[in-house]
């Protein structure tokens, strides 16, 4: 088969238009096209009143060699790559060795556990939180009643932080082995809609993610894997090797028990602050990493749809419009949109008492009234938190503490209208835009809970974004603070074998370790890390 990219067709084209366009593009008779399969569909909205759909298809032709020979320099036509996933190693027959342990049941830990189970290694998966249904009830407890469970919330529990998100399944990591395809195919097996296999920007939404992670848990358990919920790792047991280096021996758990483990995947997520602190005390190599801080900004989704899609707004093949924005400010800071959630809501995402953190989520339908996005300012260790590898955590906590106070010390979030922020005055009332954050929003002055350079950067960037997307800087748009968990503030450094630089057989992985950002990239890293564990366990070279 051949893969053909860059086929442009108008919205509402007839079904037969696609095979006709393939034949026309390749200069063949329609009868020479035996079949075609959709690989990717996106849209080109640069001309918002003449939006086109953009297709990539796999085609089977009567004479593929002849067609390729006619287009030797065409980058949009090439043989269809082999996207099948193959296990690099499997457990020996009758294997009964010490089982690998995965700490964390988010996207990275989920796929590390799944691949290890599929390879026959019967992993043990630990998570400090609860199964996803109970975790959902605990999370609603914060949203509806301002009652926080520090071990079961948006950050901790089955599915990780990605469960309460938009469920975006695209990323920018290089993926020559098509591991992302493996992730999507496993999600479809677990109940995700088939369109995630071909949409250019696929997403699932929270409610579907809940049932999917349950299905994948059942698969892992059927293959001999084991989950242990409400199990927190408090310390590592390390041993010296004959060459003087350290390696994993086991895990000390919060209930005082000890779990022997000589291969451990550390997939704890970006909010596992006590774990980061424990690793640092233990001497595991950890370094500070850049991240970003800011707010969630909300507009009516209809405003974004009209600004992006013009008269095509509301078309079923386009769905709710998204955006991606960036501006480099005169003060040396960069402001950018982050984790944009069309037709979604802003959610309470703290995991620590007395702190306020915001995030965004949406369902598969993306049908709620507002669009929201993180609007954040990039910060870096050398400039903003140079006081050691854990200084970024202290910085996050500082602004989360102030946000809690600014919101009324009851888990309400501080909010401000864009017009008031630009004018340098506190907000006292809402305008046309109603914020979606629960348990509630207190209108105030966000300069009370964000650094001055961030406020200064927002005041420069918002009018620029307003020229790119109509009404983006509308006076009544609402900004809700604070967004601090954009990514991990630390990196648990590892080598090419995925093992910690100074603790053998400890495998830092995913977003918490600083090697992913989002569901898909974390899942891909989980696959790679599971493969590295299996190689180490069987003595296969990395």
Short mmCIF file of C-alpha atoms in Angstrom, two decimals:
data_model
loop_
_atom_site.label_atom_id
_atom_site.label_comp_id
_atom_site.label_asym_id
_atom_site.label_seq_id
_atom_site.Cartn_x
_atom_site.Cartn_y
_atom_site.Cartn_z
CA UNK A 1 0.00 0.00 0.00
CA UNK A 2 0.95 3.64 -0.45
CA UNK A 3 0.34 6.56 1.88
CA UNK A 4 -0.91 9.71 0.19
CA UNK A 5 -0.98 12.99 2.12
CA UNK A 6 -2.27 16.49 1.44
CA UNK A 7 -5.64 15.80 -0.17
CA UNK A 8 -7.82 18.90 0.25
CA UNK A 9 -11.60 18.72 -0.08
CA UNK A 10 -14.33 21.20 0.88
CA UNK A 11 -16.62 20.74 3.84
CA UNK A 12 -19.76 18.78 2.95
CA UNK A 13 -18.09 17.03 0.05
CA UNK A 14 -19.81 13.92 -1.28
CA UNK A 15 -18.45 10.53 -0.15
CA UNK A 16 -17.31 9.72 -3.68
CA UNK A 17 -15.23 12.90 -3.80
CA UNK A 18 -12.39 11.33 -1.83
CA UNK A 19 -11.69 8.35 -4.16
CA UNK A 20 -12.10 10.69 -7.12
CA UNK A 21 -9.53 13.06 -5.62
CA UNK A 22 -7.12 10.15 -5.02
CA UNK A 23 -7.37 9.00 -8.63
CA UNK A 24 -7.00 12.54 -9.94
CA UNK A 25 -4.02 13.27 -7.72
CA UNK A 26 -2.22 10.08 -8.81
CA UNK A 27 -3.19 10.33 -12.46
CA UNK A 28 -4.86 6.94 -12.55
CA UNK A 29 -8.20 5.61 -13.70
CA UNK A 30 -10.75 5.09 -10.90
CA UNK A 31 -10.69 1.34 -11.56
CA UNK A 32 -6.98 1.23 -10.68
CA UNK A 33 -7.78 2.25 -7.10
CA UNK A 34 -8.60 -1.07 -5.42
CA UNK A 35 -9.33 0.40 -1.98
CA UNK A 36 -8.43 3.23 0.33
CA UNK A 37 -8.28 3.57 4.12
CA UNK A 38 -8.44 6.79 6.08
CA UNK A 39 -5.29 7.38 8.13
CA UNK A 40 -5.70 11.01 9.16
CA UNK A 41 -8.23 13.82 8.73
CA UNK A 42 -7.70 17.39 9.82
CA UNK A 43 -8.80 20.78 8.61
CA UNK A 44 -7.25 23.89 7.11
CA UNK A 45 -8.99 26.91 8.65
CA UNK A 46 -6.60 29.60 7.43
CA UNK A 47 -9.43 30.92 5.26
CA UNK A 48 -12.16 30.69 7.87
CA UNK A 49 -15.04 31.14 5.41
CA UNK A 50 -13.63 28.53 3.00
CA UNK A 51 -12.42 25.81 5.36
CA UNK A 52 -11.18 22.60 3.80
CA UNK A 53 -10.76 19.09 5.14
CA UNK A 54 -7.27 17.64 4.72
CA UNK A 55 -6.87 13.89 4.27
CA UNK A 56 -4.07 11.35 4.50
CA UNK A 57 -5.06 7.96 3.11
CA UNK A 58 -3.53 4.54 2.58
CA UNK A 59 -4.29 3.30 -0.92
CA UNK A 60 -4.02 -0.04 -2.64
CA UNK A 61 -3.42 0.30 -6.37
CA UNK A 62 -3.29 -2.04 -9.33
CA UNK A 63 0.34 -1.05 -10.03
CA UNK A 64 1.88 0.74 -7.06
CA UNK A 65 5.45 0.52 -8.32
CA UNK A 66 4.54 2.35 -11.53
CA UNK A 67 2.80 5.13 -9.61
CA UNK A 68 5.74 5.57 -7.24
CA UNK A 69 8.09 5.74 -10.23
CA UNK A 70 6.06 8.61 -11.68
CA UNK A 71 6.38 10.62 -8.43
CA UNK A 72 9.97 9.98 -7.25
CA UNK A 73 10.33 13.33 -5.46
CA UNK A 74 6.83 13.68 -4.08
CA UNK A 75 7.06 13.87 -0.28
CA UNK A 76 3.30 13.35 -0.02
CA UNK A 77 3.46 9.88 -1.58
CA UNK A 78 5.43 7.03 -0.03
CA UNK A 79 5.03 3.37 0.88
CA UNK A 80 2.75 2.87 3.85
CA UNK A 81 4.98 2.26 6.87
CA UNK A 82 4.66 -0.82 9.02
CA UNK A 83 2.93 0.44 12.17
CA UNK A 84 2.51 -2.91 13.91
CA UNK A 85 3.86 -3.10 17.45
CA UNK A 86 6.23 -5.97 18.25
CA UNK A 87 7.48 -6.86 21.70
CA UNK A 88 11.28 -6.64 21.84
CA UNK A 89 11.42 -9.36 24.50
CA UNK A 90 9.03 -11.66 26.34
CA UNK A 91 9.30 -13.48 29.63
CA UNK A 92 10.93 -16.90 29.34
CA UNK A 93 8.57 -19.86 29.47
CA UNK A 94 7.72 -20.67 33.07
CA UNK A 95 9.27 -17.43 34.33
CA UNK A 96 8.77 -16.99 38.07
CA UNK A 97 11.29 -14.28 38.94
CA UNK A 98 10.81 -11.25 41.14
CA UNK A 99 7.95 -9.23 39.66
CA UNK A 100 8.53 -5.69 38.35
CA UNK A 101 6.76 -2.92 40.25
CA UNK A 102 5.16 0.16 38.69
CA UNK A 103 4.54 3.13 41.01
CA UNK A 104 1.66 5.20 39.66
CA UNK A 105 -1.46 4.29 37.67
CA UNK A 106 -1.62 7.30 35.35
CA UNK A 107 -1.12 7.05 31.57
CA UNK A 108 2.58 6.22 31.88
CA UNK A 109 2.15 3.65 34.63
CA UNK A 110 -0.90 2.20 32.91
CA UNK A 111 0.99 1.49 29.70
CA UNK A 112 4.15 0.38 31.47
CA UNK A 113 1.99 -2.10 33.37
CA UNK A 114 0.08 -3.17 30.26
CA UNK A 115 3.20 -3.84 28.17
CA UNK A 116 4.93 -5.69 31.02
CA UNK A 117 1.80 -7.80 31.45
CA UNK A 118 1.56 -8.48 27.72
CA UNK A 119 5.21 -9.57 27.74
CA UNK A 120 4.46 -12.03 30.53
CA UNK A 121 6.10 -10.33 33.54
CA UNK A 122 2.98 -10.01 35.79
CA UNK A 123 3.69 -6.49 37.15
CA UNK A 124 2.54 -5.12 40.49
CA UNK A 125 1.06 -1.62 40.13
CA UNK A 126 0.93 0.63 43.19
CA UNK A 127 -1.04 3.86 43.53
CA UNK A 128 -1.66 6.07 46.55
CA UNK A 129 -5.16 6.83 45.26
CA UNK A 130 -8.30 4.79 44.67
CA UNK A 131 -10.00 2.99 41.80
CA UNK A 132 -11.41 5.44 39.31
CA UNK A 133 -15.09 5.24 40.36
CA UNK A 134 -14.34 5.94 44.01
CA UNK A 135 -11.78 8.52 43.02
CA UNK A 136 -14.43 10.30 40.97
CA UNK A 137 -16.69 10.54 44.03
CA UNK A 138 -13.82 12.00 46.08
CA UNK A 139 -13.04 14.51 43.34
CA UNK A 140 -16.67 15.63 43.23
CA UNK A 141 -16.43 16.07 46.98
CA UNK A 142 -13.99 18.93 46.40
CA UNK A 143 -15.92 20.38 43.47
CA UNK A 144 -19.35 20.23 45.13
CA UNK A 145 -18.64 20.51 48.86
CA UNK A 146 -15.11 21.97 49.09
CA UNK A 147 -13.93 18.76 50.81
CA UNK A 148 -10.44 17.64 49.75
CA UNK A 149 -9.05 14.12 50.03
CA UNK A 150 -5.25 14.59 49.65
CA UNK A 151 -4.80 11.01 48.38
CA UNK A 152 -7.78 10.82 46.02
CA UNK A 153 -8.41 13.79 43.75
CA UNK A 154 -7.71 15.18 40.28
CA UNK A 155 -4.01 14.33 40.64
CA UNK A 156 -3.97 10.96 42.41
CA UNK A 157 -5.77 7.70 41.68
CA UNK A 158 -6.51 5.37 38.81
CA UNK A 159 -5.92 7.04 35.45
CA UNK A 160 -3.79 9.86 36.88
CA UNK A 161 -4.31 13.54 36.16
CA UNK A 162 -5.20 12.74 32.54
CA UNK A 163 -8.53 11.20 33.59
CA UNK A 164 -9.88 14.62 34.56
CA UNK A 165 -8.82 16.45 31.42
CA UNK A 166 -9.86 16.92 27.84
CA UNK A 167 -8.38 13.53 27.03
CA UNK A 168 -6.20 14.93 24.25
CA UNK A 169 -4.36 12.18 22.38
CA UNK A 170 -1.82 14.03 20.28
CA UNK A 171 1.67 15.26 20.95
CA UNK A 172 4.76 16.52 19.20
CA UNK A 173 7.25 13.84 20.23
CA UNK A 174 9.13 12.03 17.48
CA UNK A 175 7.61 8.58 17.10
CA UNK A 176 9.45 6.60 14.40
CA UNK A 177 8.19 3.28 15.82
CA UNK A 178 4.53 4.41 15.80
CA UNK A 179 4.17 3.68 19.51
CA UNK A 180 1.42 6.30 19.57
CA UNK A 181 -0.54 4.03 17.26
CA UNK A 182 -0.16 1.21 19.77
CA UNK A 183 -1.56 3.52 22.46
CA UNK A 184 -4.55 4.53 20.34
CA UNK A 185 -5.30 0.94 19.34
CA UNK A 186 -5.25 -0.17 22.98
CA UNK A 187 -7.60 2.69 23.85
CA UNK A 188 -10.01 1.62 21.10
CA UNK A 189 -9.92 -1.96 22.42
CA UNK A 190 -10.80 -0.50 25.82
CA UNK A 191 -13.82 1.36 24.49
CA UNK A 192 -12.59 4.60 22.94
CA UNK A 193 -14.32 5.73 19.73
CA UNK A 194 -12.68 4.58 16.50
CA UNK A 195 -12.26 8.16 15.29
CA UNK A 196 -9.23 8.62 17.56
CA UNK A 197 -7.35 6.49 15.03
CA UNK A 198 -7.77 9.04 12.25
CA UNK A 199 -8.69 12.44 13.67
CA UNK A 200 -5.74 14.84 13.46
CA UNK A 201 -6.40 16.04 17.02
CA UNK A 202 -8.17 13.15 18.74
CA UNK A 203 -9.61 13.39 22.21
CA UNK A 204 -11.73 11.21 24.46
CA UNK A 205 -13.09 13.23 27.37
CA UNK A 206 -13.34 12.39 31.03
CA UNK A 207 -16.40 10.10 31.16
CA UNK A 208 -15.05 7.78 28.46
CA UNK A 209 -11.60 7.73 30.05
CA UNK A 210 -13.15 6.41 33.25
CA UNK A 211 -14.56 3.30 31.58
CA UNK A 212 -11.43 2.80 29.48
CA UNK A 213 -8.99 2.69 32.39
CA UNK A 214 -11.31 0.18 34.10
CA UNK A 215 -11.21 -2.01 30.99
CA UNK A 216 -7.43 -1.79 30.75
CA UNK A 217 -7.10 -2.68 34.43
CA UNK A 218 -9.15 -5.82 33.76
CA UNK A 219 -6.84 -6.70 30.85
CA UNK A 220 -3.72 -6.31 33.00
CA UNK A 221 -5.21 -8.40 35.80
CA UNK A 222 -6.26 -11.13 33.34
CA UNK A 223 -2.62 -11.33 32.21
CA UNK A 224 -1.41 -11.84 35.78
CA UNK A 225 -0.82 -8.23 36.79
CA UNK A 226 -1.83 -6.98 40.22
CA UNK A 227 -3.05 -3.59 41.46
CA UNK A 228 -2.64 -2.33 45.00
CA UNK A 229 -4.69 0.78 45.73
CA UNK A 230 -4.31 3.29 48.54
CA UNK A 231 -0.67 2.24 48.75
CA UNK A 232 1.87 4.99 49.15
CA UNK A 233 5.62 4.42 48.79
CA UNK A 234 7.39 6.21 51.62
CA UNK A 235 10.98 5.13 51.02
CA UNK A 236 13.34 3.13 48.82
CA UNK A 237 15.54 0.30 50.01
CA UNK A 238 18.84 0.44 48.13
CA UNK A 239 21.87 -1.83 48.20
CA UNK A 240 25.49 -1.43 47.20
CA UNK A 241 26.74 -3.47 44.29
CA UNK A 242 30.28 -4.90 44.20
CA UNK A 243 31.40 -1.96 42.06
CA UNK A 244 30.20 0.49 44.72
CA UNK A 245 27.07 1.71 42.91
CA UNK A 246 23.52 1.62 44.24
CA UNK A 247 20.61 -0.40 42.94
CA UNK A 248 17.01 -1.13 43.88
CA UNK A 249 16.24 -3.73 46.52
CA UNK A 250 12.71 -2.85 47.56
CA UNK A 251 10.07 -0.38 48.70
CA UNK A 252 8.93 0.70 52.15
CA UNK A 253 5.18 1.29 52.10
CA UNK A 254 3.09 3.66 54.19
CA UNK A 255 1.60 0.85 56.28
CA UNK A 256 5.04 -0.22 57.47
CA UNK A 257 5.33 -3.20 55.14
CA UNK A 258 8.22 -3.93 52.80
CA UNK A 259 7.87 -4.97 49.15
CA UNK A 260 10.91 -6.63 47.65
CA UNK A 261 11.51 -5.21 44.18
CA UNK A 262 14.63 -5.05 42.05
CA UNK A 263 13.03 -3.42 38.98
CA UNK A 264 10.84 -0.37 39.71
CA UNK A 265 9.13 1.98 37.26
CA UNK A 266 8.68 5.41 38.84
CA UNK A 267 5.61 6.83 37.03
CA UNK A 268 4.32 9.08 39.80
CA UNK A 269 3.03 12.12 37.89
CA UNK A 270 3.90 15.79 38.20
CA UNK A 271 2.26 16.37 41.60
CA UNK A 272 3.98 13.64 43.64
CA UNK A 273 5.79 16.16 45.80
CA UNK A 274 6.43 13.91 48.83
CA UNK A 275 7.97 11.34 46.47
CA UNK A 276 10.25 13.94 44.92
CA UNK A 277 11.34 14.99 48.40
CA UNK A 278 11.99 11.38 49.42
CA UNK A 279 14.05 10.71 46.31
CA UNK A 280 16.14 13.79 46.99
CA UNK A 281 16.78 12.67 50.57
CA UNK A 282 17.77 9.25 49.31
CA UNK A 283 20.34 10.78 46.98
CA UNK A 284 18.58 9.84 43.73
CA UNK A 285 19.72 12.31 41.08
CA UNK A 286 17.04 14.98 40.71
CA UNK A 287 17.34 18.38 39.04
CA UNK A 288 15.09 21.42 38.71
CA UNK A 289 13.20 21.70 35.41
CA UNK A 290 11.43 24.61 33.67
CA UNK A 291 7.67 24.79 33.86
CA UNK A 292 5.06 27.58 33.66
CA UNK A 293 2.54 29.35 35.87
CA UNK A 294 -0.55 31.39 35.16
CA UNK A 295 -4.32 31.15 35.01
CA UNK A 296 -7.24 29.56 33.22
CA UNK A 297 -8.94 31.95 30.82
CA UNK A 298 -12.58 31.42 29.78
CA UNK A 299 -14.64 32.68 26.83
CA UNK A 300 -17.98 31.50 25.50
CA UNK A 301 -17.20 28.69 23.06
CA UNK A 302 -19.37 30.44 20.46
CA UNK A 303 -16.93 33.37 20.42
CA UNK A 304 -14.01 31.06 19.68
CA UNK A 305 -15.99 29.14 17.05
CA UNK A 306 -16.91 32.32 15.16
CA UNK A 307 -13.39 33.72 15.41
CA UNK A 308 -11.78 30.53 14.13
CA UNK A 309 -14.40 29.16 11.72
CA UNK A 310 -16.43 32.18 10.60
CA UNK A 311 -19.62 31.18 8.82
CA UNK A 312 -18.57 27.52 9.11
CA UNK A 313 -18.89 27.63 12.91
CA UNK A 314 -21.00 24.78 14.20
CA UNK A 315 -20.27 22.43 11.32
CA UNK A 316 -20.30 18.83 12.64
CA UNK A 317 -17.02 17.96 10.88
CA UNK A 318 -15.27 20.81 12.68
CA UNK A 319 -16.68 20.50 16.18
CA UNK A 320 -15.77 23.01 18.86
CA UNK A 321 -12.87 25.25 17.81
CA UNK A 322 -9.52 25.14 19.59
CA UNK A 323 -6.61 27.55 19.47
CA UNK A 324 -2.91 27.77 20.21
CA UNK A 325 -1.29 31.10 21.01
CA UNK A 326 2.15 32.37 21.98
CA UNK A 327 3.68 35.81 22.48
CA UNK A 328 7.23 36.78 23.41
CA UNK A 329 7.10 39.81 25.69
CA UNK A 330 9.35 42.79 26.09
CA UNK A 331 10.20 41.72 29.66
CA UNK A 332 11.81 38.56 28.32
CA UNK A 333 8.90 36.30 29.22
CA UNK A 334 6.83 34.11 26.92
CA UNK A 335 3.06 33.85 27.34
CA UNK A 336 1.31 30.89 25.73
CA UNK A 337 -1.93 28.98 25.78
CA UNK A 338 -1.73 25.55 27.37
CA UNK A 339 -4.03 22.51 27.46
CA UNK A 340 -6.87 24.26 25.63
CA UNK A 341 -10.26 22.64 26.39
CA UNK A 342 -13.02 23.48 23.89
CA UNK A 343 -16.52 23.26 25.29
CA UNK A 344 -15.26 22.32 28.73
CA UNK A 345 -14.88 23.63 32.26
CA UNK A 346 -12.26 24.81 34.72
CA UNK A 347 -11.77 22.38 37.60
CA UNK A 348 -10.30 22.42 41.08
CA UNK A 349 -7.10 20.42 40.84
CA UNK A 350 -5.30 20.82 44.14
CA UNK A 351 -3.87 17.81 45.94
CA UNK A 352 -2.75 19.59 49.11
CA UNK A 353 -4.83 21.17 51.84
CA UNK A 354 -4.96 24.96 52.00
CA UNK A 355 -3.96 25.46 48.38
CA UNK A 356 -5.83 26.31 45.17
CA UNK A 357 -4.86 24.91 41.77
CA UNK A 358 -6.85 25.13 38.53
CA UNK A 359 -6.93 22.89 35.50
CA UNK A 360 -9.24 22.30 32.53
CA UNK A 361 -11.32 19.36 31.34
CA UNK A 362 -14.05 18.54 28.85
CA UNK A 363 -16.16 15.62 27.76
CA UNK A 364 -16.04 13.84 24.41
CA UNK A 365 -18.91 16.00 23.13
CA UNK A 366 -17.14 19.28 24.05
CA UNK A 367 -20.64 20.69 24.36
CA UNK A 368 -20.42 22.87 27.47
CA UNK A 369 -20.86 26.61 27.22
CA UNK A 370 -17.32 27.91 27.73
CA UNK A 371 -13.94 27.35 26.16
CA UNK A 372 -11.04 27.43 28.56
CA UNK A 373 -7.29 27.29 28.30
CA UNK A 374 -4.30 27.69 30.49
CA UNK A 375 -2.72 31.08 29.88
CA UNK A 376 0.73 30.71 31.34
CA UNK A 377 4.15 32.32 31.55
CA UNK A 378 7.27 30.23 31.10
CA UNK A 379 9.73 30.24 34.01
CA UNK A 380 13.09 28.56 34.43
CA UNK A 381 15.31 27.47 37.34
CA UNK A 382 18.30 29.72 36.68
CA UNK A 383 16.16 32.85 36.63
CA UNK A 384 13.26 32.11 38.96
CA UNK A 385 14.09 29.32 41.41
CA UNK A 386 17.86 28.74 41.60
CA UNK A 387 17.87 27.37 45.14
CA UNK A 388 18.18 23.66 44.45
CA UNK A 389 16.36 20.84 42.68
CA UNK A 390 13.18 21.15 44.77
CA UNK A 391 12.91 24.95 44.61
CA UNK A 392 10.26 24.75 41.88
CA UNK A 393 7.98 22.84 44.26
CA UNK A 394 8.39 25.56 46.88
CA UNK A 395 7.56 28.18 44.24
CA UNK A 396 4.39 26.33 43.21
CA UNK A 397 3.27 26.00 46.81
CA UNK A 398 3.89 29.70 47.48
CA UNK A 399 1.50 30.86 44.75
CA UNK A 400 -1.03 28.12 45.51
CA UNK A 401 -1.09 29.26 49.15
CA UNK A 402 -1.74 32.85 48.09
CA UNK A 403 -4.46 31.74 45.67
CA UNK A 404 -6.22 29.90 48.50
CA UNK A 405 -6.24 33.06 50.60
CA UNK A 406 -7.24 35.31 47.68
CA UNK A 407 -10.15 32.99 46.92
CA UNK A 408 -11.50 33.20 50.45
CA UNK A 409 -9.68 30.28 52.15
CA UNK A 410 -12.46 27.84 51.24
CA UNK A 411 -11.13 26.32 47.95
CA UNK A 412 -12.92 28.95 45.89
CA UNK A 413 -10.60 30.26 43.19
CA UNK A 414 -9.59 33.91 42.76
CA UNK A 415 -10.82 35.38 39.48
CA UNK A 416 -10.55 38.62 37.53
CA UNK A 417 -12.12 40.03 34.39
CA UNK A 418 -9.67 40.68 31.59
CA UNK A 419 -10.74 44.31 31.35
CA UNK A 420 -9.96 44.86 35.03
CA UNK A 421 -6.60 43.11 34.81
CA UNK A 422 -5.62 45.28 31.84
CA UNK A 423 -6.74 48.41 33.74
CA UNK A 424 -4.89 47.42 36.90
CA UNK A 425 -7.92 47.25 39.18
CA UNK A 426 -9.57 44.51 41.19
CA UNK A 427 -12.74 42.89 39.87
CA UNK A 428 -15.83 43.21 42.01
CA UNK A 429 -18.44 41.61 39.75
CA UNK A 430 -18.81 39.34 36.74
CA UNK A 431 -19.82 40.52 33.30
CA UNK A 432 -21.04 38.56 30.31
CA UNK A 433 -18.80 35.52 30.91
CA UNK A 434 -19.73 33.20 33.78
CA UNK A 435 -16.81 31.11 35.11
CA UNK A 436 -17.30 27.36 35.34
CA UNK A 437 -14.95 26.59 38.25
CA UNK A 438 -16.50 24.81 41.24
CA UNK A 439 -16.90 25.15 44.18
CA UNK A 440 -16.89 28.85 43.23
CA UNK A 441 -14.95 31.94 42.14
CA UNK A 442 -14.23 35.04 44.19
CA UNK A 443 -13.63 38.12 42.03
CA UNK A 444 -10.50 39.93 43.15
CA UNK A 445 -7.09 41.08 41.89
CA UNK A 446 -4.91 38.27 40.52
CA UNK A 447 -1.77 40.24 41.28
CA UNK A 448 -2.31 39.02 44.86
CA UNK A 449 -1.46 35.45 43.82
CA UNK A 450 0.74 35.70 40.73
CA UNK A 451 4.23 37.17 40.29
CA UNK A 452 4.46 40.69 38.93
CA UNK A 453 6.28 39.61 35.80
CA UNK A 454 3.36 37.31 34.91
CA UNK A 455 0.79 40.08 35.29
CA UNK A 456 2.98 42.41 33.23
CA UNK A 457 3.34 39.75 30.53
CA UNK A 458 -0.43 39.13 30.44
CA UNK A 459 -1.10 42.85 29.96
CA UNK A 460 1.14 42.87 26.92
CA UNK A 461 0.03 39.56 25.44
CA UNK A 462 -3.76 39.77 25.77
CA UNK A 463 -4.27 42.63 23.26
CA UNK A 464 -1.97 40.80 20.84
CA UNK A 465 -4.05 37.66 21.17
CA UNK A 466 -7.19 39.79 20.74
CA UNK A 467 -5.95 40.79 17.30
CA UNK A 468 -5.47 37.13 16.41
CA UNK A 469 -8.75 35.82 17.85
CA UNK A 470 -11.63 38.27 18.00
CA UNK A 471 -12.86 38.93 21.56
CA UNK A 472 -9.98 37.09 23.18
CA UNK A 473 -9.20 40.23 25.17
CA UNK A 474 -12.89 41.04 25.70
CA UNK A 475 -13.27 42.92 29.00
CA UNK A 476 -15.67 40.30 30.36
CA UNK A 477 -13.49 37.24 29.66
CA UNK A 478 -12.61 35.67 33.01
CA UNK A 479 -9.20 34.60 34.27
CA UNK A 480 -9.15 32.14 37.18
CA UNK A 481 -6.04 31.33 39.19
CA UNK A 482 -3.75 29.70 39.68
CA UNK A 483 -2.46 27.24 37.09
CA UNK A 484 0.80 25.85 38.49
CA UNK A 485 0.81 22.16 37.54
CA UNK A 486 1.61 22.66 33.85
CA UNK A 487 4.41 20.11 34.07
CA UNK A 488 6.76 18.60 36.60
CA UNK A 489 9.07 21.11 38.32
CA UNK A 490 11.77 18.41 38.53
CA UNK A 491 13.51 15.93 36.27
CA UNK A 492 14.55 12.58 37.71
CA UNK A 493 17.47 12.09 35.37
CA UNK A 494 17.99 8.82 33.55
CA UNK A 495 20.31 7.29 30.97
CA UNK A 496 19.64 5.78 27.56
CA UNK A 497 18.68 2.56 29.31
CA UNK A 498 15.87 4.50 31.09
CA UNK A 499 17.49 3.79 34.47
CA UNK A 500 18.28 6.47 37.05
CA UNK A 501 21.74 7.91 36.58
CA UNK A 502 22.85 6.78 40.02
CA UNK A 503 20.38 4.06 41.13
CA UNK A 504 20.38 0.98 38.92
CA UNK A 505 17.05 -0.69 38.16
CA UNK A 506 15.06 2.41 39.12
CA UNK A 507 13.28 3.59 35.97
CA UNK A 508 11.99 7.21 36.16
CA UNK A 509 9.27 7.66 33.55
CA UNK A 510 6.50 9.87 32.30
CA UNK A 511 5.44 13.37 33.20
CA UNK A 512 6.48 13.34 36.85
CA UNK A 513 10.02 12.35 35.93
CA UNK A 514 10.17 15.14 33.37
CA UNK A 515 10.02 12.99 30.23
CA UNK A 516 6.48 13.57 28.95
CA UNK A 517 3.73 16.15 28.78
CA UNK A 518 0.20 14.86 28.31
CA UNK A 519 -1.57 11.52 27.98
CA UNK A 520 -0.10 10.31 24.69
CA UNK A 521 3.54 11.22 25.32
CA UNK A 522 3.31 9.76 28.85
CA UNK A 523 1.83 6.53 27.51
CA UNK A 524 4.55 6.28 24.86
CA UNK A 525 7.20 6.78 27.52
CA UNK A 526 5.52 4.06 29.57
CA UNK A 527 5.88 1.64 26.66
CA UNK A 528 9.56 2.50 26.16
CA UNK A 529 10.25 2.17 29.87
CA UNK A 530 8.50 -1.20 30.10
CA UNK A 531 10.67 -2.41 27.24
CA UNK A 532 13.77 -1.19 29.07
CA UNK A 533 12.68 -3.02 32.23
CA UNK A 534 12.11 -6.24 30.29
CA UNK A 535 15.52 -5.99 28.65
CA UNK A 536 17.17 -5.50 32.02
CA UNK A 537 15.26 -8.39 33.59
CA UNK A 538 16.23 -10.79 30.81
CA UNK A 539 19.78 -9.57 30.31
CA UNK A 540 19.11 -8.24 26.82
CA UNK A 541 21.35 -5.28 25.87
CA UNK A 542 19.65 -1.88 25.96
#
